[in-house]
């Protein structure tokens, strides 16, 4: 079984991102970039399927300019077998990403596509579901457990108030939530080996996809600040304030 | 202009998130209809018809929609939604699952988790874990939108008199099936609907110590949440996570215990009406957003608080 994993290059999760003073965009000058944490979980899950003998090949795909090859190499160092970059200028919208991934799916015919549930830059939480609709594949989003069962995959999902398990007919889409697994660290020998693994570059034209734009970012701004309140001296004063000032407990 | 609101429900009752979404739809200034897709969901349709300010309720009642399978429901919404300018849904786990499929089927962008309607085509939404608010303008003729429900006050659940119409369309993609669900059994309110939330962070030290929150939660009728740090450390399950990648809450009272206040967490609770922080580190960023801060060891403060409320 072939598994396709999508990875995105994003600002490292430790970086506190700010809006530029003129509000034109976020300030990403000289910030550390990394693989999106949810995508890292996706890579780990695919590699575990290969180690378990379920997957035969793991392909890591990323969409972006040449710099995203760094994140593809990270995925290769974690255990993916080969990489694909779809070359675009700068960021593209989730719908276009989904169309480009659909192009890769058509070429590679994977039985399972694993993606992160959302990227920590745009926080859109869309791409996996959109790919599902475009490729007419079922989806198990926000997955906390993935079990391949013959021609099906059982996905346990984190939903409001609990867990839900679905049975999906392969080929299928899985998007990862935090608790699916704990990604490994790449070892130095594996990082060296990853440099020699195959990495193909496609253009959107190769995949027959037109890069369009449906949204314009008008401006960005910092969130409204909440005013700090007061420090109370002890629990008695806290209870008094909550009862008599805020009136939120009785 | 017309707007279709997707109802959040469990086939027996209409969820409050729907009322916040109708409020966002009103801000868009168009006529509002509600789609109820489910199975044996007549009671939900009745409840939806009573919501103030709604024109008609479209009910697609079929076994194919019983478990809200995204593959089936998205096809229905794309068909029914074709006659509307806006399709708008609460950013619940369920609608976050379904709506991007609808957008892709209609070949339009989705605008996720809006917190403000600036005009008919321009919206605000948080990005980068809430560090930045982006204003985005859509060039699509039809807009598919999810709403961060905590940004809108619910409309009245009573007082409306919408007509109810059946939708016959049955879409069963036949590629997915419901197997089982494990709903956390609890006498406490659901996290996103609770009027009081008490959350623990890394300062709780382990999962066992979350018991210290339970007595207080019982007395206040509160839901119990956690920071991502507490989830990552394995203290509690991820469905308790409050934050940009977890649940977004806005209760009347939010009590943060042993939580430092990473922006990731603040993004999930900063719209709460009153915030209390209990932390032994007086420099913790959580105090910058708290209405009432108590610098204390939580292992002393929690038992005392429980005894005094």
XYZ file of C-alpha atoms in Angstrom:
559
model
C 0.000 0.000 0.000
C 1.327 3.368 -1.037
C 0.930 6.238 1.449
C 1.145 9.911 0.494
C 1.935 12.418 3.246
C 1.559 16.162 2.795
C 3.940 18.432 4.716
C 3.931 22.220 5.030
C 6.748 24.636 5.794
C 5.573 27.031 8.517
C 6.986 29.322 11.160
C 8.421 27.263 14.029
C 5.806 26.870 16.758
C 8.050 28.529 19.335
C 8.149 31.798 17.395
C 5.718 34.488 18.512
C 4.502 35.996 15.257
C 3.541 39.660 15.087
C 1.771 41.855 12.577
C 4.014 44.415 10.834
C 3.499 47.978 12.059
C 1.939 49.030 8.724
C -0.525 46.135 8.906
C 0.441 44.846 5.455
C 1.354 41.338 6.567
C 2.903 39.330 9.383
C 6.596 39.911 10.035
C 8.431 36.763 8.962
C 11.891 38.297 8.546
C 14.615 35.970 9.812
C 12.234 33.749 11.765
C 12.938 30.060 12.172
C 10.915 27.834 9.854
C 9.969 24.215 10.490
C 7.666 21.406 9.433
C 4.096 22.058 10.637
C 3.654 20.032 13.884
C 0.482 18.291 12.684
C 2.277 17.334 9.430
C 5.115 15.846 11.474
C 2.542 13.614 13.203
C 1.271 12.642 9.728
C 4.777 11.614 8.626
C 5.273 9.603 11.809
C 1.995 7.735 11.277
C 2.915 6.869 7.686
C 6.379 5.660 8.717
C 4.842 3.503 11.459
C 2.507 1.930 8.883
C 5.578 1.097 6.808
C 7.437 -0.331 9.796
C 4.395 -2.472 10.586
C 4.540 -3.861 7.049
C 1.202 -2.300 6.070
C 2.590 0.440 3.847
C 5.057 -0.397 1.085
C 6.130 3.124 0.195
C 5.797 6.529 1.867
C 5.904 9.608 -0.355
C 6.223 13.073 1.189
C 4.805 15.964 -0.832
C 5.058 19.684 -0.200
C 3.782 22.690 -2.098
C 5.718 25.919 -2.186
C 8.919 27.540 -3.388
C 12.285 25.784 -3.303
C 12.731 26.364 0.432
C 10.046 23.772 1.235
C 12.470 21.082 0.033
C 13.999 21.481 3.494
C 10.780 20.151 5.072
C 10.551 17.362 2.493
C 14.106 16.352 3.499
C 12.983 16.398 7.138
C 10.181 13.976 6.238
C 12.677 11.810 4.338
C 14.970 11.812 7.388
C 12.037 10.651 9.526
C 11.562 7.668 7.211
C 9.651 8.679 4.071
C 11.026 6.970 0.945
C 10.899 9.740 -1.624
C 9.717 13.306 -2.014
C 7.715 15.477 -4.381
C 7.763 19.258 -4.471
C 5.094 21.127 -6.386
C 6.751 24.421 -7.183
C 4.646 27.526 -6.534
C 5.582 31.096 -5.821
C 4.852 31.916 -2.225
C 1.774 30.708 -0.394
C -1.287 29.391 -2.146
C -4.808 29.025 -0.773
C -6.066 25.718 0.678
C -8.387 25.091 -2.288
C -5.449 25.337 -4.706
C -3.270 23.197 -2.439
C -6.047 20.599 -2.471
C -6.222 20.738 -6.293
C -2.450 20.317 -6.587
C -2.535 17.392 -4.149
C -5.357 15.891 -6.216
C -2.983 16.076 -9.196
C -0.326 14.206 -7.223
C -2.921 11.655 -6.057
C -3.921 11.023 -9.686
C -0.255 10.448 -10.600
C 0.729 8.294 -7.641
C -2.560 6.501 -6.825
C -1.915 6.164 -3.069
C -4.313 4.100 -0.952
C -3.984 6.480 1.962
C -3.263 10.206 2.148
C -2.288 11.563 5.563
C -2.258 15.301 6.303
C -2.143 17.483 9.395
C -5.563 18.719 10.519
C -4.432 22.322 10.209
C -1.281 24.366 9.761
C -0.265 26.658 12.575
C 0.115 29.692 10.305
C -3.219 30.051 8.493
C -5.185 27.898 10.989
C -7.609 27.057 8.184
C -8.273 23.352 8.813
C -9.476 22.779 5.232
C -6.993 21.074 2.924
C -7.600 17.403 3.797
C -11.374 17.750 3.575
C -11.153 19.656 0.279
C -8.877 16.975 -1.176
C -11.457 14.412 -0.048
C -14.204 16.154 -2.008
C -12.058 16.687 -5.128
C -10.754 13.104 -5.199
C -14.111 11.640 -4.056
C -12.343 9.931 -1.168
C -13.748 9.447 2.355
C -12.070 11.252 5.208
C -11.191 10.605 8.820
C -10.342 14.023 10.209
C -8.835 14.858 13.639
C -7.624 11.263 13.956
C -6.369 9.792 17.205
C -6.129 6.201 15.935
C -5.755 4.696 12.451
C -6.200 0.955 11.864
C -5.956 -0.554 8.381
C -8.394 -3.438 7.956
C -8.146 -4.995 4.484
C -9.936 -2.740 2.003
C -10.989 -0.388 4.775
C -9.444 1.871 7.353
C -10.961 2.455 10.767
C -10.297 5.959 12.021
C -11.039 7.074 15.574
C -11.675 10.815 15.620
C -11.676 13.504 18.269
C -15.095 15.147 18.185
C -16.814 17.597 20.535
C -17.491 15.726 23.761
C -15.749 12.442 22.953
C -14.501 10.082 20.263
C -16.089 8.668 17.137
C -14.921 5.735 15.013
C -15.633 5.575 11.278
C -14.958 2.858 8.729
C -13.714 4.285 5.435
C -13.313 2.536 2.100
C -9.765 2.849 0.749
C -8.392 4.964 -0.830
C -9.034 7.414 1.991
C -7.843 10.613 3.640
C -6.717 10.949 7.248
C -5.974 14.238 9.016
C -4.036 14.063 12.260
C -4.790 15.399 15.707
C -2.295 15.832 18.533
C -2.745 12.489 20.221
C -2.308 10.214 17.204
C 1.358 9.599 17.989
C 4.544 11.178 19.255
C 6.895 11.881 16.354
C 10.449 10.583 16.604
C 13.590 12.632 16.202
C 15.597 12.121 13.031
C 18.984 10.507 13.674
C 22.105 11.968 12.122
C 22.721 8.944 9.837
C 19.091 9.217 8.642
C 19.496 12.938 7.980
C 22.557 12.115 5.847
C 20.698 9.331 4.023
C 17.736 11.630 3.369
C 19.954 13.915 1.276
C 20.375 11.140 -1.279
C 16.718 10.140 -1.540
C 14.785 10.908 -4.714
C 12.989 14.263 -4.820
C 10.960 15.146 -7.926
C 9.787 18.655 -8.739
C 6.531 19.332 -10.578
C 4.944 22.562 -11.679
C 1.189 23.220 -11.345
C 1.059 23.019 -15.168
C 2.488 19.479 -15.017
C -0.503 18.592 -12.861
C -2.980 20.531 -15.003
C -3.909 22.930 -12.201
C -4.391 26.689 -12.560
C -3.192 28.616 -9.498
C -6.044 30.997 -8.717
C -6.833 33.293 -5.837
C -10.223 33.580 -4.139
C -9.229 35.644 -1.120
C -7.302 38.852 -0.594
C -5.647 39.678 2.690
C -6.675 43.289 3.276
C -4.680 43.846 6.459
C -3.399 42.226 9.609
C -3.441 43.604 13.124
C -2.656 42.490 16.657
C -5.591 41.047 18.611
C -7.515 43.348 20.946
C -5.704 43.526 24.270
C -7.568 42.495 27.357
C -6.911 44.783 30.301
C -5.173 43.169 33.249
C -7.313 43.270 36.369
C -6.199 43.179 39.958
C -4.277 40.769 42.133
C -6.222 39.528 45.126
C -4.470 38.857 48.428
C -6.031 35.527 49.288
C -8.831 33.072 48.573
C -11.262 34.984 50.832
C -10.857 38.153 48.799
C -11.160 36.190 45.550
C -14.453 34.632 46.642
C -15.714 38.020 47.824
C -14.865 39.661 44.470
C -16.497 36.878 42.464
C -19.662 37.069 44.586
C -20.064 40.780 45.115
C -18.157 42.574 42.345
C -18.258 40.288 39.298
C -21.421 38.554 40.542
C -20.537 35.358 38.674
C -21.007 33.018 41.626
C -23.641 33.066 44.315
C -28.942 38.246 -0.649
C -29.689 35.024 1.167
C -27.845 32.994 3.761
C -28.142 29.312 4.611
C -27.168 28.427 8.180
C -26.184 24.812 8.867
C -27.744 23.598 12.134
C -25.561 21.840 14.717
C -27.576 19.143 16.476
C -27.630 15.545 17.689
C -30.937 14.547 16.011
C -32.843 15.297 19.217
C -31.855 18.831 20.210
C -30.604 21.957 18.470
C -27.164 22.959 19.788
C -26.535 26.465 21.065
C -23.730 26.992 18.537
C -26.456 27.328 15.900
C -27.836 30.413 17.685
C -24.433 32.144 17.659
C -24.122 31.313 13.963
C -27.515 32.885 13.213
C -26.201 36.021 14.947
C -23.209 36.071 12.586
C -25.566 35.506 9.654
C -27.638 38.508 10.771
C -24.473 40.616 10.705
C -24.210 39.753 7.012
C -27.581 41.392 6.488
C -29.266 38.772 4.305
C -32.425 36.654 4.647
C -31.712 33.581 6.736
C -32.833 29.975 6.300
C -31.606 27.015 8.355
C -30.767 23.547 7.027
C -31.286 20.645 9.426
C -29.677 17.486 8.042
C -30.159 14.403 10.182
C -32.275 11.376 10.857
C -35.493 11.437 12.896
C -34.629 15.047 13.570
C -38.154 16.525 13.642
C -37.667 17.921 17.149
C -34.575 19.788 15.938
C -36.534 21.305 13.054
C -39.218 22.467 15.493
C -36.620 24.065 17.734
C -34.986 25.736 14.725
C -38.356 27.127 13.595
C -38.670 28.913 16.934
C -35.338 30.742 16.533
C -35.842 34.473 16.144
C -35.254 36.047 12.758
C -35.294 32.982 10.509
C -37.358 32.623 7.301
C -37.634 28.898 6.728
C -36.263 25.619 7.973
C -35.190 23.051 5.410
C -35.203 19.527 6.823
C -33.369 16.661 5.156
C -34.412 13.701 7.270
C -32.744 10.496 6.101
C -30.683 7.646 7.553
C -27.791 8.722 5.301
C -27.417 11.867 7.436
C -27.824 10.252 10.859
C -24.165 10.430 11.875
C -23.271 13.588 9.942
C -20.894 11.688 7.651
C -19.043 14.429 5.778
C -19.094 12.496 2.494
C -22.912 12.467 2.470
C -23.851 15.727 4.172
C -21.440 17.804 2.064
C -23.188 16.644 -1.119
C -26.550 17.663 0.369
C -25.318 21.088 1.490
C -23.701 21.755 -1.893
C -27.015 20.960 -3.612
C -29.290 22.907 -1.257
C -26.735 25.705 -0.881
C -26.550 26.308 -4.636
C -29.502 28.682 -4.279
C -27.856 30.839 -1.601
C -25.202 33.564 -1.556
C -23.701 32.481 1.761
C -23.454 29.114 3.485
C -22.459 29.530 7.074
C -21.869 27.053 9.884
C -20.506 27.037 13.418
C -16.829 26.043 13.733
C -17.691 22.910 15.713
C -15.727 19.675 15.205
C -18.634 18.466 13.092
C -18.939 21.460 10.768
C -15.148 21.870 10.524
C -15.232 18.328 9.171
C -17.983 18.947 6.605
C -17.720 22.530 5.336
C -14.386 22.439 3.458
C -15.801 19.563 1.409
C -18.776 21.779 0.561
C -16.455 24.624 -0.475
C -14.381 22.318 -2.703
C -17.533 20.875 -4.313
C -18.647 24.441 -5.119
C -15.107 25.450 -6.200
C -14.925 28.356 -3.756
C -12.657 29.207 -0.846
C -13.742 28.590 2.723
C -13.297 31.403 5.204
C -12.621 29.636 8.507
C -13.617 30.762 11.986
C -14.600 34.349 11.325
C -14.837 36.605 14.367
C -16.267 39.671 12.631
C -18.253 40.575 9.525
C -16.817 43.819 8.108
C -19.006 43.895 4.997
C -20.796 41.465 2.666
C -17.465 40.137 1.366
C -14.935 41.079 4.055
C -14.318 39.263 7.328
C -11.895 39.087 10.218
C -10.374 35.854 11.454
C -7.539 34.926 13.822
C -4.383 33.374 12.366
C -1.057 32.244 13.864
C -2.720 30.822 16.978
C -4.512 34.099 17.607
C -1.356 36.241 17.568
C -2.663 38.097 14.543
C -6.119 39.064 13.292
C -6.378 39.015 9.505
C -8.966 40.931 7.509
C -9.759 38.973 4.342
C -11.884 39.824 1.336
C -13.518 37.127 -0.750
C -13.869 37.379 -4.521
C -16.137 34.333 -4.715
C -19.770 34.900 -5.675
C -20.799 32.297 -3.103
C -19.195 32.242 0.299
C -18.647 29.229 2.521
C -17.929 30.369 6.060
C -17.436 28.900 9.514
C -17.980 31.053 12.581
C -16.046 31.173 15.828
C -19.199 31.035 17.907
C -17.666 32.702 20.966
C -17.353 35.935 18.956
C -21.150 36.250 18.709
C -23.867 36.380 21.352
C -26.605 33.840 20.709
C -29.888 35.036 19.197
C -33.090 34.238 21.074
C -34.106 30.573 20.852
C -37.767 31.576 21.061
C -40.029 34.048 19.359
C -39.572 33.022 15.731
C -42.131 31.341 13.520
C -40.272 29.966 10.528
C -41.974 27.626 8.099
C -40.665 24.061 7.886
C -40.048 22.461 4.483
C -38.858 18.931 3.760
C -35.888 18.410 1.442
C -36.100 15.098 -0.381
C -32.543 14.950 -1.711
C -30.784 11.806 -0.517
C -27.031 11.610 -0.910
C -25.270 8.470 0.202
C -21.733 8.403 -1.155
C -21.365 4.842 0.124
C -17.669 5.219 0.998
C -17.869 5.766 4.748
C -19.765 4.248 7.648
C -20.270 5.013 11.300
C -18.835 2.348 13.623
C -19.129 3.626 17.173
C -18.808 6.585 19.441
C -17.606 7.110 22.944
C -19.211 10.153 24.403
C -17.466 11.182 27.579
C -19.995 10.342 30.286
C -20.146 13.235 32.650
C -22.687 15.035 34.769
C -20.839 18.217 33.973
C -21.794 20.558 31.148
C -20.058 20.328 27.793
C -16.907 22.460 27.672
C -17.975 24.825 24.896
C -21.471 25.318 26.339
C -20.630 25.702 30.055
C -21.180 29.018 31.810
C -18.254 28.276 34.137
C -15.011 26.567 33.106
C -12.128 25.621 35.370
C -8.936 24.561 33.579
C -5.668 23.074 34.761
C -2.238 23.454 33.214
C 1.233 22.023 33.566
C 1.267 23.298 37.149
C -1.182 20.518 38.058
C 1.870 18.195 37.807
C -0.113 15.062 36.905
C -3.518 13.769 35.879
C -4.356 12.615 39.391
C -4.223 16.192 40.681
C -7.014 17.230 38.290
C -9.274 15.726 40.981
C -8.589 18.944 42.909
C -10.586 20.783 40.223
C -13.536 18.405 40.374
C -14.913 19.469 43.745
C -14.903 23.109 42.666
C -16.416 22.215 39.294
C -19.217 20.299 41.050
C -20.031 23.243 43.295
C -20.031 25.764 40.426
C -21.641 23.522 37.801
C -18.483 24.012 35.776
C -16.859 22.106 32.934
C -13.213 21.093 33.321
C -10.650 22.054 30.705
C -6.893 21.919 30.288
C -4.068 23.740 28.556
C -2.213 22.166 25.655
C 0.821 21.784 27.933
C -1.238 19.562 30.250
C -2.493 17.532 27.277
C 0.985 17.209 25.765
C 2.305 16.047 29.132
C -0.345 13.297 29.068
C -2.200 14.478 32.197
C -5.628 14.513 30.506
C -7.201 13.666 27.121
C -7.078 16.078 24.207
C -10.850 16.622 24.185
C -10.321 18.750 27.304
C -7.918 21.080 25.525
C -8.808 24.776 25.492
C -6.830 26.735 22.915
C -6.356 27.603 19.263
C -5.919 23.924 18.322
C -8.522 22.732 20.841
C -11.839 24.065 22.086
C -12.687 27.758 21.977
C -14.682 28.779 25.047
C -16.215 32.009 26.330
C -17.959 31.266 29.637
C -19.147 33.834 32.179
C -16.358 32.691 34.493
C -13.073 31.073 33.476
C -10.691 29.882 36.179
C -7.151 29.112 34.977
C -5.178 27.053 37.479
C -1.460 26.425 37.067
C -1.620 27.751 33.504
C 1.160 30.096 32.431
C -0.897 31.681 29.648
C 0.729 30.811 26.308
C -0.903 32.689 23.412
C -2.126 29.314 22.136
C -4.216 28.974 25.296
C -5.287 32.628 25.486
C -6.703 32.344 21.965
C -9.121 29.731 23.300
C -10.467 31.586 26.337
C -9.804 35.313 26.169
C -13.410 36.148 25.284
C -14.564 34.831 28.665
C -16.450 37.482 30.639
C -14.507 37.103 33.891
C -11.111 35.427 34.066
C -9.515 34.226 37.290
C -5.895 33.049 37.348
C -4.297 31.051 40.134
C -0.570 30.602 39.684
C 2.428 30.661 41.979
C 4.555 32.518 39.409
C 3.558 36.148 39.772
C 5.114 36.972 36.387
C 3.036 34.403 34.475
C 1.487 36.019 31.356
C -1.946 34.692 32.365
C -2.140 37.514 34.937
C -2.076 40.062 32.102
C -5.499 38.912 30.939
C -6.986 37.934 34.294
C -9.591 40.109 36.009
C -8.642 38.546 39.319
C -5.222 37.070 39.882
C -4.223 35.045 42.910
C -0.523 34.389 43.364
C -0.546 31.196 45.378
C 0.409 27.548 45.381
C -2.546 25.846 43.760
C -2.266 22.884 46.122
C -3.098 25.242 49.006
C -5.529 27.506 47.138
C -7.769 24.878 45.522
C -8.912 23.070 48.705
C -9.497 26.433 50.370
C -11.463 27.737 47.401
C -13.581 24.584 47.330
C -14.451 24.985 51.005
C -15.380 28.658 50.673
C -17.653 28.712 47.634
